Coordinates of C-alpha atoms in Angstrom, one line a residue:
M650 CA -1.8 23.5 -7.3
I651 CA -1.0 20.1 -5.7
T652 CA -3.6 18.9 -3.1
L653 CA -1.7 16.5 -0.9
P654 CA -4.1 14.1 1.1
K655 CA -3.6 14.7 4.8
T656 CA -5.2 11.5 5.8
A657 CA -3.9 7.9 5.1
M658 CA -5.4 4.5 5.6
V659 CA -2.8 2.0 6.8
L660 CA -3.9 -1.6 6.2
A661 CA -2.5 -3.5 9.1
A662 CA -5.1 -6.2 9.8
G663 CA -3.6 -9.2 8.0
L664 CA -2.8 -12.5 9.5
G665 CA 0.7 -12.8 8.3
T666 CA 0.5 -16.6 7.9
R667 CA 3.6 -16.9 5.6
L668 CA 5.7 -15.5 8.5
K669 CA 4.7 -18.2 11.0
P670 CA 5.9 -19.0 13.6
I671 CA 6.9 -15.3 14.2
T672 CA 3.3 -14.2 13.7
D673 CA 1.8 -16.7 16.0
T674 CA 2.6 -14.2 18.9
L675 CA 3.5 -11.0 17.0
P676 CA 1.3 -9.2 14.5
K677 CA 3.0 -8.9 11.0
P678 CA 3.1 -5.0 11.1
L679 CA 5.3 -5.2 14.2
V680 CA 7.9 -7.6 12.7
Q681 CA 11.2 -5.8 12.4
V682 CA 13.3 -5.4 9.3
A683 CA 16.8 -4.0 9.8
G684 CA 15.9 -2.9 13.4
R685 CA 12.6 -1.2 12.7
S686 CA 9.1 -2.4 12.6
L687 CA 7.2 -2.5 9.2
L688 CA 4.4 -0.4 10.7
D689 CA 6.8 2.3 11.9
R690 CA 8.6 2.3 8.5
C691 CA 5.2 2.9 6.8
L692 CA 4.3 5.7 9.1
D693 CA 7.7 7.3 8.7
R694 CA 7.1 7.7 5.1
L695 CA 3.7 9.1 5.6
V696 CA 5.1 11.7 8.0
E697 CA 7.9 12.6 5.5
A698 CA 5.2 13.3 2.9
G699 CA 3.2 15.6 5.2
V700 CA 0.4 13.3 6.1
Q701 CA -1.1 14.4 9.4
R702 CA -3.5 11.5 10.3
A703 CA -3.4 7.8 9.9
V704 CA -6.3 5.4 10.2
V705 CA -4.9 2.0 11.1
N706 CA -7.1 -1.0 10.9
I707 CA -6.4 -3.9 13.3
H708 CA -7.5 -7.6 13.6
W709 CA -5.0 -10.3 14.5
L710 CA -3.2 -9.4 17.9
G711 CA -4.6 -6.0 17.3
E712 CA -4.1 -4.8 21.0
Q713 CA -0.4 -5.2 20.4
I714 CA -0.6 -2.8 17.5
R715 CA -2.8 -0.4 19.5
A716 CA -0.3 -0.3 22.4
H717 CA 2.6 0.1 20.1
L718 CA 1.1 3.2 18.4
H719 CA 0.8 5.0 21.8
G720 CA 4.5 5.7 21.2
R721 CA 3.9 7.7 18.0
K722 CA 3.7 11.4 18.7
D723 CA 4.5 12.8 15.1
I724 CA 1.3 11.8 13.5
E725 CA -2.4 11.5 14.7
I726 CA -3.4 7.8 14.9
V727 CA -7.0 6.6 14.7
I728 CA -7.8 2.9 15.1
S729 CA -10.4 1.1 12.9
D730 CA -11.1 -2.0 14.9
E731 CA -11.8 -5.2 12.9
S732 CA -11.4 -7.6 15.8
D733 CA -14.9 -9.0 15.2
A734 CA -14.1 -10.0 11.5
L735 CA -11.4 -10.1 9.0
L736 CA -12.7 -7.8 6.3
E737 CA -10.0 -8.0 3.6
T738 CA -8.8 -4.9 1.8
G739 CA -12.1 -3.7 0.4
G740 CA -14.2 -4.4 3.6
G741 CA -11.4 -2.7 5.7
L742 CA -11.6 0.4 3.6
V743 CA -15.4 0.5 3.7
R744 CA -15.5 0.1 7.5
A745 CA -13.0 3.0 7.8
L746 CA -14.6 5.4 5.4
P747 CA -16.4 7.4 8.3
L748 CA -13.0 8.0 9.7
L749 CA -11.3 8.8 6.4
G750 CA -13.7 11.6 5.2
D751 CA -15.0 12.4 1.8
A752 CA -11.7 13.6 0.1
P753 CA -9.3 11.3 -1.7
F754 CA -6.8 9.6 0.8
F755 CA -3.6 7.6 0.7
S756 CA -3.9 3.9 1.3
V757 CA -0.8 2.0 2.2
N758 CA -0.3 -1.6 3.1
A759 CA 1.6 -1.9 6.4
D760 CA 3.6 -5.0 5.3
L761 CA 5.9 -3.4 2.6
I762 CA 9.1 -1.3 2.4
W763 CA 9.8 1.2 -0.3
R764 CA 12.6 3.8 -0.9
D765 CA 12.5 6.6 -3.3
A766 CA 15.4 7.3 -5.7
R767 CA 13.9 10.5 -7.3
G768 CA 11.3 12.7 -5.5
N769 CA 8.9 11.5 -2.8
S770 CA 6.6 9.0 -4.2
L771 CA 3.6 10.0 -2.2
K772 CA 3.9 13.6 -3.3
R773 CA 4.4 12.4 -6.9
L774 CA 1.2 10.5 -6.7
A775 CA -0.6 13.6 -5.2
Q776 CA 0.7 15.7 -8.1
R777 CA -0.5 13.1 -10.7
F778 CA -3.9 12.3 -9.1
D779 CA -7.0 13.8 -10.8
A780 CA -10.3 12.8 -9.2
A781 CA -12.2 14.0 -12.3
E782 CA -10.7 11.1 -14.3
M783 CA -9.4 8.6 -11.7
D784 CA -11.0 6.5 -9.0
A785 CA -7.6 5.4 -7.8
L786 CA -4.0 6.0 -8.7
L787 CA -1.6 3.1 -7.9
L788 CA 2.1 3.2 -7.3
L789 CA 3.6 0.4 -9.4
Q790 CA 7.0 -1.3 -9.4
P791 CA 8.6 -2.8 -12.5
T792 CA 8.1 -6.6 -12.0
T793 CA 11.8 -7.3 -12.7
A794 CA 13.0 -4.8 -10.1
A795 CA 10.9 -5.9 -7.2
T796 CA 12.9 -7.3 -4.2
G797 CA 11.6 -10.5 -2.6
Y798 CA 8.9 -10.9 -5.2
D799 CA 8.6 -14.0 -7.5
G800 CA 5.1 -13.5 -9.0
Q801 CA 4.2 -12.6 -12.5
G802 CA 3.1 -9.0 -12.0
D803 CA -0.3 -7.4 -11.9
F804 CA -0.9 -4.8 -14.5
T805 CA 0.1 -3.2 -18.0
M806 CA 0.0 0.4 -18.3
D807 CA -0.7 2.6 -21.4
Q808 CA 1.0 5.9 -22.2
M809 CA -1.7 7.8 -20.2
G810 CA -1.3 5.6 -17.2
R811 CA -4.5 3.6 -17.6
L812 CA -4.2 0.2 -16.2
T813 CA -5.3 -3.3 -17.5
R814 CA -5.0 -6.7 -15.9
R815 CA -2.1 -9.0 -16.7
D816 CA -2.7 -11.5 -19.5
I817 CA -2.8 -14.9 -17.8
R818 CA -0.4 -16.3 -20.3
A819 CA 2.2 -13.6 -19.7
V820 CA 4.3 -11.7 -17.1
A821 CA 3.0 -8.2 -16.6
P822 CA 5.5 -5.4 -16.6
F823 CA 4.3 -3.9 -13.2
V824 CA 3.4 -5.2 -9.8
Y825 CA 1.1 -3.1 -7.5
T826 CA 3.2 -1.9 -4.5
G827 CA 0.5 -1.5 -2.0
V828 CA 0.7 2.3 -2.1
Q829 CA -2.1 4.3 -3.8
I830 CA -4.4 7.3 -3.6
V831 CA -8.0 6.4 -3.5
S832 CA -11.2 8.4 -4.3
P833 CA -14.1 7.4 -2.0
A834 CA -16.0 7.0 -5.3
L835 CA -14.0 3.7 -5.9
L836 CA -16.0 2.2 -3.1
R837 CA -19.5 3.3 -4.2
D838 CA -22.2 0.5 -3.9
A839 CA -19.6 -1.6 -2.0
P840 CA -21.0 -4.9 -0.6
A841 CA -21.3 -5.4 3.2
G842 CA -18.7 -7.5 5.0
A843 CA -15.5 -8.9 3.6
F844 CA -14.4 -8.4 0.0
S845 CA -11.2 -7.8 -2.0
L846 CA -10.6 -4.3 -3.3
N847 CA -9.7 -6.1 -6.7
L848 CA -13.5 -6.2 -7.3
H849 CA -13.6 -2.4 -7.5
Y850 CA -10.3 -2.2 -9.4
N851 CA -11.9 -4.4 -12.0
R852 CA -14.9 -2.0 -12.3
A853 CA -12.7 1.0 -12.4
I854 CA -10.7 -0.7 -15.3
E855 CA -13.8 -1.2 -17.2
A856 CA -14.7 2.5 -16.8
G857 CA -11.1 3.5 -17.7
R858 CA -10.7 5.1 -14.3
L859 CA -7.9 2.9 -12.7
Y860 CA -4.5 4.6 -13.3
G861 CA -0.9 3.8 -12.3
M862 CA 2.4 5.6 -11.8
R863 CA 5.8 4.0 -12.0
H864 CA 7.7 4.0 -8.9
E865 CA 11.4 5.3 -9.2
G866 CA 13.3 3.5 -6.4
D867 CA 13.3 0.2 -4.4
W868 CA 10.2 -1.8 -3.4
M869 CA 10.4 -4.9 -1.2
D870 CA 7.9 -7.7 -0.6
V871 CA 8.5 -8.8 3.0
G872 CA 5.7 -11.3 3.2
T873 CA 8.1 -14.2 3.7
H874 CA 11.2 -15.1 5.8
A875 CA 13.2 -15.0 2.7
G876 CA 11.7 -11.7 1.6
I877 CA 12.7 -10.2 4.9
A878 CA 16.3 -11.4 4.5
E879 CA 16.4 -10.0 0.9
A880 CA 15.0 -6.7 2.1
E881 CA 17.7 -6.4 4.9
T882 CA 20.3 -7.0 2.3
R883 CA 18.8 -4.4 -0.1
L884 CA 18.5 -1.8 2.6
A885 CA 22.3 -2.0 3.2
E886 CA 22.9 -1.1 -0.4
P887 CA 22.4 2.3 -2.2
I888 CA 18.9 3.1 -3.5
S889 CA 18.3 1.9 -7.2
H890 CA 15.9 3.5 -9.7
G891 CA 13.6 0.5 -10.0
R892 CA 15.2 -0.6 -13.2
R893 CA 17.2 -3.5 -12.2
T894 CA 16.9 -6.7 -14.2

């Protein structure tokens, strides 16, 4: 029986420095791509999957995000306020844990766009996730099929789905999409304050408890002006299967 998390963490506290000057006066999650804000696109996907509650963290121009979210009636919104300090991905999740509960939850970056070619990717993650053997299950895009992305990838993945870090001398086959299921166990013994979730990914890798699943569809990095332009072009085209070269 599939247990679909009903709660999601939406990471929306970033500064969006690569999108200046737009983000001087507008928080990055509210930047529009093809007529819809990044944050609303993210919440749309959560609603489609059956998620009922989204915990959204805010920092830069956070009151704009808070006001914008008053217009959403199709999902319960809870704000995790980080106005006092930018806590990065790990610290943001730790602060929000009392709001997220004790069960595994989705975690989604608010500054990305993905489309599914075969099946709902969030439901596919839920079907694959096993808390007995995983601390986190990450949705991965083939590096060569990532729109707007020019990096060298993040992970390699074995036949069982276990992840290892990219060899610094090579291009990794997969890039992390920013979409995952997280067990609260991933964050045990977390430090206070700001820290990157990569620290706990590394610990999970050493324990053999960080897993990945290949995304079937489009994924778009919209962290730059060029990335937004590429995403708008891609959104006007049919969905691929994440296998473009």
